[in-house]
PDB file of C-alpha atoms in Angstrom:
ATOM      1  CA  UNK O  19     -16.050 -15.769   3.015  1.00  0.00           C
ATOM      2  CA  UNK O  20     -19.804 -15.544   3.058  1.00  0.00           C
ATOM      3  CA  UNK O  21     -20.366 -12.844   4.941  1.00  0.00           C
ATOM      4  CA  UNK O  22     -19.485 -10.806   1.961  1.00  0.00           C
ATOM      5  CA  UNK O  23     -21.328 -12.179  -0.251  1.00  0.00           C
ATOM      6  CA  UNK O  24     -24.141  -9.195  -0.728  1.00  0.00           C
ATOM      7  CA  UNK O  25     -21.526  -6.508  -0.802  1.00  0.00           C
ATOM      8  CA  UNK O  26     -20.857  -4.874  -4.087  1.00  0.00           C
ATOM      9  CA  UNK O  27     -16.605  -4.927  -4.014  1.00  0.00           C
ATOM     10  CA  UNK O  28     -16.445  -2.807  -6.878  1.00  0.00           C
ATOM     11  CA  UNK O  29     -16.770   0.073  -4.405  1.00  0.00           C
ATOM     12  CA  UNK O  30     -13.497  -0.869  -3.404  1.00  0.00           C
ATOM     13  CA  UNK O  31     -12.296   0.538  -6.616  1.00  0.00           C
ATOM     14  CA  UNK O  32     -11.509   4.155  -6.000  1.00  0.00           C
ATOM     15  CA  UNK O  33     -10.322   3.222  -1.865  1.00  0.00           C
ATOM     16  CA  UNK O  34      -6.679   2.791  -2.669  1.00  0.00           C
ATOM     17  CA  UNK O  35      -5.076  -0.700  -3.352  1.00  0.00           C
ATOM     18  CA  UNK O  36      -7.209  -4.098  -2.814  1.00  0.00           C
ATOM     19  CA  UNK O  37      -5.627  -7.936  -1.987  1.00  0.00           C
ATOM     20  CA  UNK O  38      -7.703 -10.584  -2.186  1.00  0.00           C
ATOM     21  CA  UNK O  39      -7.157 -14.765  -3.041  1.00  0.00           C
ATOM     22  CA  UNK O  40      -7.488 -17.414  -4.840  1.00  0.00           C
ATOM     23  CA  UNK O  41     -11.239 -17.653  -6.919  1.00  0.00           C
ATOM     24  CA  UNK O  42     -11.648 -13.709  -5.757  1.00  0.00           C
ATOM     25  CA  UNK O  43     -10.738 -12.735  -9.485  1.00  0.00           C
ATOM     26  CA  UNK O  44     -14.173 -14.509 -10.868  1.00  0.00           C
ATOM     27  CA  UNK O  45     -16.034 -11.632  -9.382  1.00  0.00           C
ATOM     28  CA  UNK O  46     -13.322  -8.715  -8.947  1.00  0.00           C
ATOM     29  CA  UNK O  47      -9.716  -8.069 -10.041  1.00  0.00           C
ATOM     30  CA  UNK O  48      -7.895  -6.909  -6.936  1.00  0.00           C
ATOM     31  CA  UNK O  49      -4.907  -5.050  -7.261  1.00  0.00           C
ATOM     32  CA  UNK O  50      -2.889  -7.687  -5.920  1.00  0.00           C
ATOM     33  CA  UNK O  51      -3.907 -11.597  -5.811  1.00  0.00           C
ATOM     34  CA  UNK O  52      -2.633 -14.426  -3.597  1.00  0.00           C
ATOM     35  CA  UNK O  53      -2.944 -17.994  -4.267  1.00  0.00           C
ATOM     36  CA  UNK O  54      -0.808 -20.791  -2.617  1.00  0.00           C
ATOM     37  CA  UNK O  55      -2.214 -24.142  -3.820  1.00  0.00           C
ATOM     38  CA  UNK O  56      -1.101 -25.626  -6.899  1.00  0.00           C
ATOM     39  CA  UNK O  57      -4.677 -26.697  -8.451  1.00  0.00           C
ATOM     40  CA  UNK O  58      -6.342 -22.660  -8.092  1.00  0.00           C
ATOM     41  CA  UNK O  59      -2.831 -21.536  -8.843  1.00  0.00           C
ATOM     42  CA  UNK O  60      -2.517 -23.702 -12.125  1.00  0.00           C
ATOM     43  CA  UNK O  61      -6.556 -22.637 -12.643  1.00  0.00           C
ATOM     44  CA  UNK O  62      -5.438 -18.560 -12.765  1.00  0.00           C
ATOM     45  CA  UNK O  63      -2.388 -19.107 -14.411  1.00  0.00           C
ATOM     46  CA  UNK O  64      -4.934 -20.556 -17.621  1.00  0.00           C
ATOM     47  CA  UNK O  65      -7.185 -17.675 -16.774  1.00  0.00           C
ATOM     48  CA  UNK O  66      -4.623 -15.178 -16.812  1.00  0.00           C
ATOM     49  CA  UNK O  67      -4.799 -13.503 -14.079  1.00  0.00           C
ATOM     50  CA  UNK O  68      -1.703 -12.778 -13.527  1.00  0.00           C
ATOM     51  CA  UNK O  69      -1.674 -10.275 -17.045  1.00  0.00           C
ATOM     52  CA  UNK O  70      -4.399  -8.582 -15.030  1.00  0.00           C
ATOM     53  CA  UNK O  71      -3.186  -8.011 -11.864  1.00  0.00           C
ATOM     54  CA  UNK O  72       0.218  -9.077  -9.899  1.00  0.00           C
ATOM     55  CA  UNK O  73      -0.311 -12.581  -8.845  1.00  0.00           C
ATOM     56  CA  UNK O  74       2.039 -13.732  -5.998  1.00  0.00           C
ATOM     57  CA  UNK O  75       2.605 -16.805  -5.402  1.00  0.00           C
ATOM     58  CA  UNK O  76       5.141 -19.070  -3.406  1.00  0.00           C
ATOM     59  CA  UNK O  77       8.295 -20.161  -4.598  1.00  0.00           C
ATOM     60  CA  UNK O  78       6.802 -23.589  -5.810  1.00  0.00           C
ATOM     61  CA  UNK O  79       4.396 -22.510  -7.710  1.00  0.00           C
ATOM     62  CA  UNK O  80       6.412 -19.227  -9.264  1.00  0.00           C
ATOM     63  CA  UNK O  81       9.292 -21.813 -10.324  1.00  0.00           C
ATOM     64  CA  UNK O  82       7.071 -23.855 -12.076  1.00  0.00           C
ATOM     65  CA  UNK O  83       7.614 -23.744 -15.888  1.00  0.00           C
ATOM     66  CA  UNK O  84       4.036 -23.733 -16.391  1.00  0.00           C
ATOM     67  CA  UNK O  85       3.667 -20.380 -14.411  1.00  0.00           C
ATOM     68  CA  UNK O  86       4.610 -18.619 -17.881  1.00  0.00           C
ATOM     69  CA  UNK O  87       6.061 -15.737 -15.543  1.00  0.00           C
ATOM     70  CA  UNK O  88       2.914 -14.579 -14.782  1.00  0.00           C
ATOM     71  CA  UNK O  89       3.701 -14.611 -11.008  1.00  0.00           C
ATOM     72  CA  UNK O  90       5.520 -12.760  -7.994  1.00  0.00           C
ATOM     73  CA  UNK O  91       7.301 -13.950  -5.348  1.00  0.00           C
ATOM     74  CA  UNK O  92       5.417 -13.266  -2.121  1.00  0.00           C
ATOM     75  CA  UNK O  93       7.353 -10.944  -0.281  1.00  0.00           C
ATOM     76  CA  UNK O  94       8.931 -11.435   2.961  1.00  0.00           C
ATOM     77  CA  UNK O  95       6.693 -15.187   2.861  1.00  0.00           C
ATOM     78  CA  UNK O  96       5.542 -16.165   6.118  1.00  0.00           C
ATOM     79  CA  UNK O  97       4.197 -19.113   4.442  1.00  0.00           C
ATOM     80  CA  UNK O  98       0.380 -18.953   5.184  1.00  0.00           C
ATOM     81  CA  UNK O  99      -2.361 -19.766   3.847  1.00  0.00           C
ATOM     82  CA  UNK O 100      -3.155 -17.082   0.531  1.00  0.00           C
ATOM     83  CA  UNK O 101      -5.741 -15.198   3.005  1.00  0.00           C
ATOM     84  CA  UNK O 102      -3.465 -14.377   5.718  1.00  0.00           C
ATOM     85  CA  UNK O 103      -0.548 -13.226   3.019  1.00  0.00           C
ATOM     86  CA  UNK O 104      -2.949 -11.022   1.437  1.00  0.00           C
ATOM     87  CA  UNK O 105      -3.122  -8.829   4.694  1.00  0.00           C
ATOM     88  CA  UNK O 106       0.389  -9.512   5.399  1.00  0.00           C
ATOM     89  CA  UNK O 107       1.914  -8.251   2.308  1.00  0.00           C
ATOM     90  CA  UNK O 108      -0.220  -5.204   2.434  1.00  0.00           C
ATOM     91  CA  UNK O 109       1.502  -4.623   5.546  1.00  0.00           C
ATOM     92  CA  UNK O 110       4.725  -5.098   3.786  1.00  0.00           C
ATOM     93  CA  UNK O 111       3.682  -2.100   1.220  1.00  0.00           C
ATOM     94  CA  UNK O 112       3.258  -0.128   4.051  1.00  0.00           C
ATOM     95  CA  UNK O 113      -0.268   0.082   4.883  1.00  0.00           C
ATOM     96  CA  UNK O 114      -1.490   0.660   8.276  1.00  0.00           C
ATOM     97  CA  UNK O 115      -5.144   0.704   8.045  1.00  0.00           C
ATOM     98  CA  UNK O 116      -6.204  -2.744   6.512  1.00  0.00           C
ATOM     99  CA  UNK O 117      -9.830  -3.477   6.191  1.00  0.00           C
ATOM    100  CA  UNK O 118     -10.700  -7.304   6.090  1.00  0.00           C
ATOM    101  CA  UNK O 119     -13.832  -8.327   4.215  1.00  0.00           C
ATOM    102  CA  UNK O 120     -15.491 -12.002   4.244  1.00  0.00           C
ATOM    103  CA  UNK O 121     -12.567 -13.144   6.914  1.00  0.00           C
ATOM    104  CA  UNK O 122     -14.931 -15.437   8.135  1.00  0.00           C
ATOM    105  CA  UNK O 123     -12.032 -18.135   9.824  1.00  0.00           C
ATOM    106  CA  UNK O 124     -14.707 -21.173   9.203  1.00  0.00           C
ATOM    107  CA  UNK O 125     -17.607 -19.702  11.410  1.00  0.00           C
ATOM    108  CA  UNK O 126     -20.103 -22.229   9.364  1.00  0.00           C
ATOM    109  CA  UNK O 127     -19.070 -25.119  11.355  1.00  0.00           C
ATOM    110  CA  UNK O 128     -16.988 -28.532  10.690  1.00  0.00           C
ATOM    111  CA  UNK O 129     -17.188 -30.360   7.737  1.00  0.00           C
ATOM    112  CA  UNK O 130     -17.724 -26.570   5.999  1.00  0.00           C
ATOM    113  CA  UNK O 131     -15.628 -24.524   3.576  1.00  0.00           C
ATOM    114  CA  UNK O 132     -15.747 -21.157   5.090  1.00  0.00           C
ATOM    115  CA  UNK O 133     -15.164 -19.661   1.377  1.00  0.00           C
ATOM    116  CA  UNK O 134     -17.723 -18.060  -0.549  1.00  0.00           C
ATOM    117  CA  UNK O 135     -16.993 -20.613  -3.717  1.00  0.00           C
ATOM    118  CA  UNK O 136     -17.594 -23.172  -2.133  1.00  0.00           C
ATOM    119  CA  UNK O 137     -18.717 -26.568  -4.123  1.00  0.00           C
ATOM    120  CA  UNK O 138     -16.660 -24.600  -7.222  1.00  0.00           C
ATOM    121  CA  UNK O 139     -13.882 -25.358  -9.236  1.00  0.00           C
ATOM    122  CA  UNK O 140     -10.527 -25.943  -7.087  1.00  0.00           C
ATOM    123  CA  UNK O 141     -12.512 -26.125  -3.320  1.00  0.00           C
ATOM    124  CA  UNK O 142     -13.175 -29.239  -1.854  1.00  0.00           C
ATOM    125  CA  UNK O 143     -14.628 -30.569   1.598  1.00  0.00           C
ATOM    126  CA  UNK O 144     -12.877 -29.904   4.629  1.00  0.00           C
ATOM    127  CA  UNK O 145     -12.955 -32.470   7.252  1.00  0.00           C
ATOM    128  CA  UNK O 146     -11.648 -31.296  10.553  1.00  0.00           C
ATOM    129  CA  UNK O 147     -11.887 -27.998  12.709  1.00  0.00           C
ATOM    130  CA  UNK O 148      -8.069 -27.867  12.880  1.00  0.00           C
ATOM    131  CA  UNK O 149      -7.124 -25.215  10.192  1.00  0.00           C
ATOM    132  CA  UNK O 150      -9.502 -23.180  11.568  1.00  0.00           C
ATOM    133  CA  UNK O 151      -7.151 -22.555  14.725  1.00  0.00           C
ATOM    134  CA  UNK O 152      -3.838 -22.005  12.691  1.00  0.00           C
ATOM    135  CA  UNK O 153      -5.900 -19.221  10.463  1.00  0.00           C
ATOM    136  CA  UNK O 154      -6.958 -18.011  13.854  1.00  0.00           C
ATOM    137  CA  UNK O 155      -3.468 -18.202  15.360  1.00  0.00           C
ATOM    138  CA  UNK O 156      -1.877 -17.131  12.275  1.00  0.00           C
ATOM    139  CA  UNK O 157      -3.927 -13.879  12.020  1.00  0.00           C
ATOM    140  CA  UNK O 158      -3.086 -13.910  15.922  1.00  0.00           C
ATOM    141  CA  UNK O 159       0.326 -13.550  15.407  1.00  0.00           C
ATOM    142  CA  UNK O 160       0.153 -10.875  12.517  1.00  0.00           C
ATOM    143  CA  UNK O 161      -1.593  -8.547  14.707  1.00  0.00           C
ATOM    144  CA  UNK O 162       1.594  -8.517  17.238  1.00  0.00           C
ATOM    145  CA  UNK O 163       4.061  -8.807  14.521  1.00  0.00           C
ATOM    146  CA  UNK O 164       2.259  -5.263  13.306  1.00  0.00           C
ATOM    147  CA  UNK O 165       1.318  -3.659  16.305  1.00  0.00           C
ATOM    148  CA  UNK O 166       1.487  -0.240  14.019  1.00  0.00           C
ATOM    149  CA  UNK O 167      -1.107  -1.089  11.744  1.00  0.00           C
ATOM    150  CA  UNK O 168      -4.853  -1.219  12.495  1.00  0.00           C
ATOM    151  CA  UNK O 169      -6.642  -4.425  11.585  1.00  0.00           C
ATOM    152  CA  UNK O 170     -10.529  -3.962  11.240  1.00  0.00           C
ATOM    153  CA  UNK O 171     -12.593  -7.047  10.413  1.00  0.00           C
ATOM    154  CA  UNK O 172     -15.864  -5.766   8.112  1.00  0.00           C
ATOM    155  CA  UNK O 173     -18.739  -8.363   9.526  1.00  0.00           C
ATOM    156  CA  UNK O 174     -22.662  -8.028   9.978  1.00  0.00           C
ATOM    157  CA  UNK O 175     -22.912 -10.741  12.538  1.00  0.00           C
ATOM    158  CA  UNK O 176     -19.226 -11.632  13.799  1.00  0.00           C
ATOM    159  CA  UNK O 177     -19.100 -14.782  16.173  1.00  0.00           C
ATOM    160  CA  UNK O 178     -18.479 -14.392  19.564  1.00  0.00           C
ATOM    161  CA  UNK O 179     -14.132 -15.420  19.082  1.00  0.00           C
ATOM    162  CA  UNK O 180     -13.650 -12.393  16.702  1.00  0.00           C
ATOM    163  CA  UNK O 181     -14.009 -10.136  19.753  1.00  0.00           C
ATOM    164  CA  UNK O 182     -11.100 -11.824  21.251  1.00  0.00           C
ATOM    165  CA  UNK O 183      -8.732 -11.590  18.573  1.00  0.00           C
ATOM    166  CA  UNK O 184      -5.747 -10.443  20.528  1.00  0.00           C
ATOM    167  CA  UNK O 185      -4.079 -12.613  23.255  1.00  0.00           C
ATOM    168  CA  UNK O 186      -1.774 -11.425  25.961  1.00  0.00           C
ATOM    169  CA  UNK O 187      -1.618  -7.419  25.821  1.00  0.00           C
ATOM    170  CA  UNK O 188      -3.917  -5.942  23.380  1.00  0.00           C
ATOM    171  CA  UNK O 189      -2.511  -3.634  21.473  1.00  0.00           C
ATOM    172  CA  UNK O 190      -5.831  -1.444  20.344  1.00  0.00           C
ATOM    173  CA  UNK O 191      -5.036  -2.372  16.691  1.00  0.00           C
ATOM    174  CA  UNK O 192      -7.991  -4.601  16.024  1.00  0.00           C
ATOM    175  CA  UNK O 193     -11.554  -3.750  15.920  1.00  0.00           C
ATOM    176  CA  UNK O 194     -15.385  -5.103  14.338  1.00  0.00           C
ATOM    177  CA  UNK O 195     -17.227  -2.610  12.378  1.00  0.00           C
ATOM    178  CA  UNK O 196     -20.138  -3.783  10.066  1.00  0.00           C
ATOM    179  CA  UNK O 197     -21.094  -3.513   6.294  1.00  0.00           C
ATOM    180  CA  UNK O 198     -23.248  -0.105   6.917  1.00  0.00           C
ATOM    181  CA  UNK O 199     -19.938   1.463   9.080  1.00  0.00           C
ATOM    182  CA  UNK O 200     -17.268   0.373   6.213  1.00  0.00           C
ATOM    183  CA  UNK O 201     -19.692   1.949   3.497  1.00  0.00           C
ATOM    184  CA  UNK O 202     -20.512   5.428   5.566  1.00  0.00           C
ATOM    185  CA  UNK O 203     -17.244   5.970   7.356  1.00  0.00           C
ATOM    186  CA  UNK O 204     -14.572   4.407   5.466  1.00  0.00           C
ATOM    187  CA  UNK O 205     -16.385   4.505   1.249  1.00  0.00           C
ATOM    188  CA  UNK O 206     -18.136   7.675   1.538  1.00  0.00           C
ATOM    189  CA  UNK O 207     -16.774  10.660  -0.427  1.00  0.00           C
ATOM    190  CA  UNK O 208     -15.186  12.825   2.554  1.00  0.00           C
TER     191      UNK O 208
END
């Protein structure tokens, strides 16, 4: 999302493994790639992304015979939107300290793309307010289904629904930290 946008991700490089979506590859190769809609998946498959990096997919678009094997199965698919199985698959690796940059869930409003490439190639309008709840609830559900690993959301002005991220008990896996607290405590050389 767009609350990443002046952060250099190439300092992710040396942090361990990276997961990102979709258009993500224009501006940094992650380790591991998610895409779940046919027109960005078709759009990587002609880049190549997926001799770059592993690309995982769902089983539509990995069946496909224009997928030219270039893509994984997503693991253990919850069937979410390519965001949300980013984080989730790195929980499947085995991760338990996940760091979520420019997870934004749609903070600029209706009628909005809450995606840094927006007005690009392969992202259109959005019309409605209601995928914004099922990202929401989605990420919601995650956090429960993984009450082992820690989920901190990197964000220099987080609106006021990202403190209230867990529902029911909170589990003290989720926290806020900004840009300046991800580079000093988590990048910097220890």
């Amino acid at each position: 999302g767009p609350s990443r946008k002046d952060f250099d991700l190439n300092k992710l490089k040396a942090t361990g493994q990276t997961y990102g979506c979709n258009a993500l590859y224009r501006d940094f190769m992650p380790d591991f790639i998610f895409s779940v809609d046919t027109k960005i998946t078709t759009q990587m498959i002609n880049d190549e992304v997926g001799k770059k990096t592993i690309h995982y997919a769902p089983s539509l678009e990995v069946n496909r015979k224009q997928s030219k094997g270039m893509l994984h199965l997503i693991p253990h698919n919850p069937h979410w939107i390519s965001g949300n199985q980013a984080f989730w698959t790195a929980g499947v690796h085995g991760h338990k300290n996940i760091y979520l940059l420019g997870y934004d869930f749609r903070e600029y409003g209706k009628g909005q793309l809450n995606n840094i490439y927006q007005d690009t190639e392969n992202y259109g309008p959005r019309t409605s307010d209601t995928i914004f709840d099922a990202w929401l609830s989605w990420f919601r559900k995650c956090i429960k289904w993984r009450p082992y690993c820690n989920f901190t959301i990197v964000h220099d002005n987080p609106p006021d629904y990202l403190y209230y991220l867990q529902t029911g008990t909170d589990l003290g896996n989720t926290k806020i930290i900004n840009y300046k607290e991800f580079e000093d405590k988590v990048l910097a050389p220890r």
